[in-house]
Amino acid sequence: MPGFLKVFGYADPSSPLGYGIDTTVQQLITSLLTLGSFVSSFAAGPFSSVLGRKPALWTACALNAVACAIMLATTDTGVLYFGRLLMGFANGFLVTFSAVYNSEVAPAQLRGVMVALFAYWVNIGSIIGAVVDNYTSTVLDKRAYQIPIACLYIIPVFLSVALLFIPESPRWLLHQGADSKARAALERLRPSSVPAEYLELEWAEMLRGVEEEKSHAKSVGVLDMFRGVIGIKQTFRYSIMNACFGFIGVNVGMVLIRKVLGRRSILMLGATICGLCQLIPAIAWSAKPASKTSATELVSSRLRAWTAGTGTSLGYVFAWLCGFCSPYFINPTDLNWGAQYGYIWAASNFLCVCFFYLCMPEMKGRSLEELDEIFLARVAAKKFKGYQCHITEDAVQDVKGQGVDLKEAVDRASKML
């Protein structure tokens, strides 16, 4: 954006825009957000142990507001860096705790779709953001970047208000010893049309799951867990197209995960497609460099925030590494690889396919407590699907004696949900 480059770049008569920007500035603007996300997602475990899921999301919204205000007001590169870092702190909490909360409150039958909704809304946000960027990119003053940044207030403000009307995670409350609050939260999260017997069975499973975890717990924390330039002229329009394809992919994935394929198959299919999409432009660039045609639920309930936060933070480490190194790979003044750097991402995606096949179990239709039991039993990934859980049978025994057909109640509830 010329309006951005006027403030944070330098005059460059040889550039089509009349301005340029240092590679170091590019690296820091991109990577500091990722670095901030790494720090906050890594801190998610200890934060959640004390304050819970909702306060973490409120904290993220507050940090977002401060970061946006800083970036809107400053014309100093150093202050901009700080704003990006602060935005990263907010982003790490938003990513980690929205996923954790969704996984903990969703019924087993809907958990895959509920968690997938995270990616769904991320893609909607990407489309809207890309459209806004496209139409403000031609503005020749600071409004070019101030308008997109100001848009980042909308969702956090909405989220801050919406959080007032939803309960804290019942599983988190159970682990804090607040049984009555946990039961009330679960009842608020399930529609009144769900059979009472199904609610009792779900509650009994949660209670037994917490008891089992406490009996095996040794500590809470890290130790217990182990016991863009590539030849595209219309860059902003390309980002809209890319976000739209992502949106389509998420919708297709939600249908497949619900009706056809399981999590494991979806991951393998997605990684294969990603690898091929990176391999094709890399090969095309190798054959004809610089040509225009060549660039075209799993974790313990007690440790969920620790594990999800740590996993997210490791993802941010690699994302930061990619953001930091990519300008060197692409820029003509450095390695000048162009699209050939797609070989790196193609190989990494194909490695993911191998990992998913060998190590990723199928979790479709399992409650979080059942998953805890299966992992505790050290069941091999390929045997996950057929494993019979005892915790469900025990929970059934806990609620029997009410003179009802529990199987019928569960079937009815599953159809409603």
Coordinates of C-alpha atoms in Angstrom, one line a residue:
M1 CA 0.0 0.0 0.0
P2 CA 1.5 3.3 -1.0
G3 CA -0.2 5.0 2.0
F4 CA 1.6 2.6 4.3
L5 CA 4.9 2.8 2.5
K6 CA 4.9 6.6 2.7
V7 CA 4.9 6.3 6.5
F8 CA 7.0 3.2 7.1
G9 CA 9.0 2.7 3.9
Y10 CA 11.3 4.8 1.8
A11 CA 11.1 6.6 -1.6
D12 CA 12.2 4.3 -4.5
P13 CA 11.7 5.8 -8.0
S14 CA 12.5 2.4 -9.6
S15 CA 9.5 0.8 -7.9
P16 CA 6.1 0.9 -9.7
L17 CA 4.6 2.3 -6.5
G18 CA 7.4 4.9 -6.0
Y19 CA 8.2 3.5 -2.6
G20 CA 10.1 0.5 -1.2
I21 CA 10.4 -1.2 2.2
D22 CA 13.4 -2.8 3.9
T23 CA 13.4 -6.6 4.2
T24 CA 14.1 -6.3 7.9
V25 CA 11.0 -4.2 8.4
Q26 CA 9.0 -6.8 6.5
Q27 CA 10.4 -9.5 8.6
L28 CA 9.7 -7.8 11.9
I29 CA 6.2 -6.7 11.0
T30 CA 5.3 -10.2 10.1
S31 CA 7.2 -12.2 12.6
L32 CA 6.6 -10.1 15.7
L33 CA 2.8 -10.9 15.6
T34 CA 3.7 -14.6 15.3
L35 CA 6.2 -14.3 18.1
G36 CA 3.6 -12.6 20.4
S37 CA 1.1 -15.4 19.6
F38 CA 3.8 -17.9 20.5
V39 CA 4.4 -16.3 23.9
S40 CA 0.7 -16.0 24.8
S41 CA -0.4 -19.4 23.6
F42 CA 2.5 -21.0 25.6
A43 CA 1.3 -19.1 28.7
A44 CA -2.3 -20.4 28.1
G45 CA -1.8 -23.3 30.5
P46 CA -0.8 -21.5 33.7
F47 CA -3.3 -18.6 32.9
S48 CA -6.2 -21.1 32.5
S49 CA -5.3 -23.0 35.6
V50 CA -6.2 -20.0 37.7
L51 CA -8.7 -17.9 35.7
G52 CA -10.5 -20.0 33.2
R53 CA -11.5 -19.8 29.6
K54 CA -13.8 -16.7 29.6
P55 CA -11.4 -14.4 31.4
A56 CA -8.7 -15.4 28.9
L57 CA -10.9 -14.4 26.0
W58 CA -11.8 -11.1 27.6
T59 CA -8.1 -10.5 28.2
A60 CA -7.4 -11.1 24.5
C61 CA -10.1 -8.7 23.5
A62 CA -8.6 -6.0 25.7
L63 CA -5.1 -6.5 24.4
N64 CA -6.5 -6.4 20.8
A65 CA -8.1 -3.0 21.6
V66 CA -4.8 -1.5 22.9
A67 CA -2.8 -2.9 20.0
C68 CA -5.1 -1.5 17.4
A69 CA -5.0 1.9 19.1
I70 CA -1.2 1.9 19.1
M71 CA -1.0 0.9 15.4
L72 CA -3.6 3.4 14.4
A73 CA -1.9 6.3 16.1
T74 CA 1.8 5.7 15.5
T75 CA 4.1 6.8 12.7
D76 CA 7.2 5.3 14.3
T77 CA 8.4 2.0 13.2
G78 CA 9.5 0.9 16.7
V79 CA 6.1 1.6 18.2
L80 CA 4.5 -0.2 15.3
Y81 CA 6.6 -3.3 16.2
F82 CA 5.3 -3.1 19.7
G83 CA 1.7 -2.9 18.5
R84 CA 2.2 -5.9 16.3
L85 CA 3.7 -7.8 19.3
L86 CA 0.8 -6.9 21.5
M87 CA -1.6 -8.0 18.8
G88 CA 0.2 -11.3 18.7
F89 CA -0.4 -11.7 22.5
A90 CA -4.2 -11.2 21.8
N91 CA -4.1 -13.5 18.9
G92 CA -2.5 -16.4 20.7
F93 CA -5.2 -16.3 23.5
L94 CA -8.0 -16.0 21.0
V95 CA -6.8 -19.0 18.9
T96 CA -6.1 -21.2 21.9
F97 CA -9.0 -20.5 24.2
S98 CA -11.7 -20.3 21.5
A99 CA -10.6 -23.8 20.3
V100 CA -10.4 -25.1 23.9
Y101 CA -13.8 -23.7 24.9
N102 CA -15.5 -25.1 21.7
S103 CA -14.1 -28.6 22.3
E104 CA -15.1 -28.7 25.9
V105 CA -18.7 -27.5 25.6
A106 CA -19.7 -29.3 22.4
P107 CA -21.6 -32.6 22.5
A108 CA -19.5 -35.5 21.1
Q109 CA -21.7 -35.7 17.9
L110 CA -21.0 -32.0 17.1
R111 CA -17.5 -31.5 18.4
G112 CA -15.9 -32.0 15.0
V113 CA -18.2 -29.4 13.3
M114 CA -17.9 -27.0 16.3
V115 CA -14.1 -27.1 16.2
A116 CA -14.2 -26.8 12.4
L117 CA -16.3 -23.6 12.8
F118 CA -13.2 -21.9 14.1
A119 CA -11.5 -22.3 10.7
Y120 CA -14.8 -21.4 9.1
W121 CA -14.9 -18.0 10.7
V122 CA -11.2 -17.5 10.3
N123 CA -11.8 -17.9 6.5
I124 CA -14.8 -15.5 6.6
G125 CA -12.6 -13.0 8.4
S126 CA -9.8 -13.5 5.8
I127 CA -12.2 -12.9 2.9
I128 CA -13.6 -9.7 4.5
G129 CA -10.1 -8.5 5.4
A130 CA -8.8 -9.2 1.9
V131 CA -11.7 -7.3 0.4
V132 CA -11.1 -4.3 2.7
D133 CA -7.4 -4.3 2.0
N134 CA -8.1 -4.4 -1.8
Y135 CA -10.4 -1.4 -1.7
T136 CA -8.2 0.7 0.6
S137 CA -4.9 -0.2 -1.1
T138 CA -5.3 2.6 -3.6
V139 CA -5.8 5.3 -0.9
L140 CA -2.7 7.4 -0.9
D141 CA -2.7 8.5 2.8
K142 CA -2.7 6.7 6.2
R143 CA -6.3 5.7 5.8
A144 CA -5.1 2.9 3.5
Y145 CA -3.9 0.9 6.5
Q146 CA -5.9 2.6 9.3
I147 CA -9.3 1.5 8.0
P148 CA -8.3 -2.2 7.9
I149 CA -6.8 -2.0 11.4
A150 CA -9.9 -0.2 12.7
C151 CA -12.0 -3.1 11.4
L152 CA -10.1 -5.3 13.9
Y153 CA -12.2 -3.8 16.7
I154 CA -15.5 -5.2 15.4
I155 CA -15.3 -8.9 16.3
P156 CA -13.6 -8.5 19.7
V157 CA -16.2 -6.0 20.8
F158 CA -18.9 -8.3 19.8
L159 CA -17.2 -11.2 21.5
S160 CA -16.7 -9.3 24.7
V161 CA -20.4 -8.7 24.9
A162 CA -21.4 -12.2 23.8
L163 CA -19.2 -13.7 26.5
L164 CA -21.6 -12.2 29.1
F165 CA -24.4 -14.6 27.9
I166 CA -22.5 -17.9 27.9
P167 CA -21.3 -20.0 30.9
E168 CA -17.8 -21.0 31.8
S169 CA -16.7 -24.4 30.5
P170 CA -18.3 -27.1 32.7
R171 CA -15.3 -29.3 32.5
W172 CA -13.0 -26.5 33.7
L173 CA -15.4 -25.8 36.6
L174 CA -15.4 -29.5 37.5
H175 CA -11.6 -29.5 37.7
Q176 CA -11.8 -26.5 40.0
G177 CA -14.1 -28.4 42.3
A178 CA -17.2 -26.2 41.5
D179 CA -19.6 -29.1 40.8
S180 CA -22.8 -27.2 41.2
K181 CA -21.7 -24.4 38.8
A182 CA -20.4 -27.0 36.4
R183 CA -23.8 -28.8 36.4
A184 CA -25.6 -25.5 35.9
A185 CA -23.3 -24.6 33.0
L186 CA -23.9 -27.9 31.3
E187 CA -27.7 -27.5 31.6
R188 CA -27.4 -24.0 30.0
L189 CA -25.4 -25.4 27.1
R190 CA -27.9 -28.1 26.2
P191 CA -31.3 -27.3 24.8
S192 CA -34.3 -28.2 26.9
S193 CA -35.5 -30.6 24.2
V194 CA -32.6 -32.9 24.9
P195 CA -33.9 -35.9 27.0
A196 CA -33.0 -35.6 30.7
E197 CA -31.5 -39.1 30.6
Y198 CA -29.0 -38.0 28.0
L199 CA -28.0 -35.1 30.1
E200 CA -27.6 -37.3 33.1
L201 CA -25.4 -39.7 31.1
E202 CA -23.2 -36.9 29.9
W203 CA -22.9 -35.5 33.4
A204 CA -22.0 -38.9 34.8
E205 CA -19.3 -39.4 32.1
M206 CA -17.8 -36.0 33.0
L207 CA -17.7 -36.8 36.7
R208 CA -16.1 -40.1 36.1
G209 CA -13.6 -38.6 33.7
V210 CA -12.5 -36.0 36.3
E211 CA -12.2 -38.7 39.0
E212 CA -10.0 -40.8 36.7
E213 CA -7.8 -37.9 35.7
K214 CA -7.3 -36.9 39.4
S215 CA -6.3 -40.5 40.3
H216 CA -3.6 -40.5 37.6
A217 CA -2.4 -36.9 38.0
K218 CA 1.1 -36.2 39.2
S219 CA 1.3 -32.5 38.5
V220 CA -0.2 -29.8 36.3
G221 CA 2.0 -28.4 33.7
V222 CA 4.6 -29.2 31.0
L223 CA 6.0 -32.4 32.6
D224 CA 2.6 -34.1 32.9
M225 CA 2.0 -33.6 29.2
F226 CA 4.8 -35.9 28.4
R227 CA 4.3 -38.4 30.7
G228 CA 4.3 -12.3 -0.3
V229 CA 5.8 -11.7 -3.7
I230 CA 5.9 -14.5 -6.4
G231 CA 5.0 -12.9 -9.6
I232 CA 1.4 -12.0 -9.0
K233 CA 0.4 -8.5 -10.1
Q234 CA -3.0 -8.2 -8.4
T235 CA -1.8 -9.2 -5.0
F236 CA -4.8 -8.0 -3.0
R237 CA -7.3 -9.6 -5.4
Y238 CA -5.2 -12.8 -5.2
S239 CA -5.6 -12.7 -1.4
I240 CA -9.4 -12.5 -1.8
M241 CA -9.3 -15.5 -4.2
N242 CA -7.1 -17.4 -1.8
A243 CA -9.3 -16.7 1.2
C244 CA -12.4 -17.7 -0.8
F245 CA -10.8 -21.1 -1.7
G246 CA -10.0 -21.5 2.0
F247 CA -13.7 -20.8 2.9
I248 CA -14.9 -23.3 0.3
G249 CA -12.4 -25.9 1.7
V250 CA -13.6 -25.4 5.2
N251 CA -17.3 -25.9 4.2
V252 CA -16.4 -29.0 2.2
G253 CA -14.4 -30.3 5.2
M254 CA -17.3 -29.7 7.6
V255 CA -19.6 -31.8 5.4
L256 CA -17.0 -34.6 4.9
I257 CA -16.1 -34.7 8.6
R258 CA -19.8 -35.0 9.6
K259 CA -21.1 -37.3 6.9
V260 CA -18.3 -39.1 5.1
L261 CA -14.7 -39.0 6.4
G262 CA -13.2 -38.9 9.9
R263 CA -10.6 -36.5 11.3
R264 CA -7.7 -38.6 10.3
S265 CA -8.7 -39.0 6.7
I266 CA -9.5 -35.2 6.4
L267 CA -6.0 -34.4 7.7
M268 CA -4.3 -36.8 5.3
L269 CA -6.3 -35.5 2.4
G270 CA -5.7 -31.9 3.3
A271 CA -2.0 -32.3 3.7
T272 CA -1.7 -34.2 0.4
I273 CA -3.6 -31.4 -1.5
C274 CA -1.5 -28.7 0.3
G275 CA 1.7 -30.5 -0.7
L276 CA 0.7 -30.9 -4.3
C277 CA -0.4 -27.2 -4.5
Q278 CA 3.1 -26.2 -3.3
L279 CA 4.9 -28.7 -5.5
I280 CA 3.2 -27.6 -8.8
P281 CA 4.3 -23.9 -8.8
A282 CA 7.7 -24.9 -7.6
I283 CA 8.2 -27.3 -10.5
A284 CA 6.7 -24.7 -12.9
W285 CA 9.1 -22.1 -11.7
S286 CA 12.1 -24.5 -12.0
A287 CA 11.1 -25.2 -15.6
K288 CA 10.6 -21.6 -16.5
P289 CA 11.9 -19.1 -13.9
A290 CA 10.0 -15.8 -13.4
S291 CA 7.4 -16.7 -16.0
K292 CA 4.0 -15.1 -15.4
T293 CA 2.3 -18.4 -16.1
S294 CA 4.4 -20.2 -13.5
A295 CA 3.1 -18.4 -10.4
T296 CA -0.4 -19.1 -10.1
E297 CA -9.4 -32.8 20.3
L298 CA -6.9 -35.2 21.6
V299 CA -5.8 -34.0 25.0
S300 CA -6.5 -34.6 28.6
S301 CA -9.3 -32.4 30.0
R302 CA -7.2 -31.4 33.0
L303 CA -4.3 -30.4 30.7
R304 CA -6.3 -29.2 27.7
A305 CA -5.3 -25.5 27.9
W306 CA -1.7 -26.5 28.6
T307 CA -1.5 -29.0 25.7
A308 CA -3.5 -26.9 23.2
G309 CA -1.5 -23.8 24.2
T310 CA 1.8 -25.6 23.9
G311 CA 0.9 -27.1 20.5
T312 CA -0.3 -23.8 19.2
S313 CA 2.8 -22.1 20.4
L314 CA 5.0 -24.7 18.6
G315 CA 3.0 -24.0 15.4
Y316 CA 3.7 -20.3 15.9
V317 CA 7.4 -21.0 16.2
F318 CA 7.4 -22.5 12.7
A319 CA 5.1 -19.8 11.4
W320 CA 7.5 -17.2 12.8
L321 CA 10.4 -19.0 11.2
C322 CA 8.5 -19.1 7.8
G323 CA 7.6 -15.4 8.1
F324 CA 11.1 -14.4 9.0
C325 CA 12.8 -16.4 6.3
S326 CA 10.4 -16.1 3.4
P327 CA 11.5 -12.6 2.3
Y328 CA 15.1 -14.0 2.0
F329 CA 13.9 -16.9 -0.1
I330 CA 11.8 -14.7 -2.4
N331 CA 13.4 -11.3 -2.7
P332 CA 15.6 -10.7 -5.8
T333 CA 18.2 -9.0 -3.6
D334 CA 18.6 -12.2 -1.5
L335 CA 18.3 -15.8 -2.5
N336 CA 15.8 -15.1 -5.3
W337 CA 14.2 -18.5 -5.3
G338 CA 10.8 -17.3 -6.3
A339 CA 8.1 -20.0 -6.3
Q340 CA 10.8 -22.7 -6.0
Y341 CA 10.6 -22.3 -2.2
G342 CA 7.4 -24.3 -2.6
Y343 CA 9.6 -27.4 -2.5
I344 CA 10.1 -26.8 1.2
W345 CA 6.4 -26.7 1.9
A346 CA 5.5 -29.5 -0.4
A347 CA 7.9 -31.8 1.4
S348 CA 6.7 -30.8 4.9
N349 CA 3.1 -31.5 3.9
F350 CA 3.9 -34.9 2.6
L351 CA 5.7 -35.7 5.9
C352 CA 2.5 -34.6 7.6
V353 CA 0.5 -37.2 5.5
C354 CA 2.9 -39.9 6.8
F355 CA 2.5 -38.7 10.4
F356 CA -1.3 -38.6 10.2
Y357 CA -1.4 -42.1 8.8
L358 CA 0.9 -43.6 11.3
C359 CA 0.1 -41.7 14.5
M360 CA -3.2 -39.9 14.2
P361 CA -6.2 -41.8 15.6
E362 CA -9.8 -41.5 14.5
M363 CA -11.9 -39.7 17.2
K364 CA -15.2 -39.3 15.4
G365 CA -18.2 -39.6 17.8
R366 CA -16.0 -40.0 20.9
S367 CA -16.6 -37.9 24.1
L368 CA -13.6 -36.2 25.6
E369 CA -13.7 -38.6 28.6
E370 CA -13.7 -41.6 26.2
L371 CA -10.6 -40.1 24.5
D372 CA -8.9 -39.7 27.8
E373 CA -9.5 -43.4 28.6
I374 CA -8.3 -44.6 25.2
F375 CA -5.1 -42.6 25.4
L376 CA -4.5 -43.8 29.0
A377 CA -4.8 -47.4 27.7
R378 CA -2.1 -46.7 25.1
V379 CA -4.3 -48.0 22.3
A380 CA -2.6 -48.0 18.9
A381 CA -3.9 -45.4 16.4
K382 CA -5.2 -48.0 14.0
K383 CA -7.2 -49.7 16.8
F384 CA -8.8 -46.5 18.1
K385 CA -12.0 -46.8 16.2
G386 CA -13.0 -50.3 17.5
Y387 CA -12.0 -49.8 21.1
Q388 CA -14.8 -50.2 23.6
C389 CA -14.6 -47.7 26.5
H390 CA -15.5 -48.7 30.0
I391 CA -16.2 -45.1 31.2
T392 CA -19.4 -45.0 29.1
E393 CA -20.6 -48.3 30.5
D394 CA -19.8 -47.1 34.1
A395 CA -21.7 -43.9 33.4
V396 CA -24.7 -45.9 32.2
Q397 CA -24.7 -47.9 35.4
D398 CA -24.6 -44.6 37.4
V399 CA -27.8 -43.4 35.8
K400 CA -29.7 -46.7 35.5
G401 CA -32.6 -47.5 37.7
Q402 CA -34.6 -44.6 36.3
G403 CA -36.7 -47.0 34.3
V404 CA -35.8 -45.6 30.9
D405 CA -34.1 -46.9 27.8
L406 CA -30.8 -45.0 27.8
K407 CA -29.9 -46.2 24.3
E408 CA -33.2 -44.7 23.0
A409 CA -32.5 -41.5 24.9
V410 CA -29.0 -41.2 23.5
D411 CA -30.2 -41.9 20.0
R412 CA -32.9 -39.2 20.3
A413 CA -30.5 -36.7 21.7
S414 CA -28.0 -37.4 18.9
K415 CA -30.6 -36.7 16.3
M416 CA -31.6 -33.4 18.0
L417 CA -27.9 -32.3 18.3

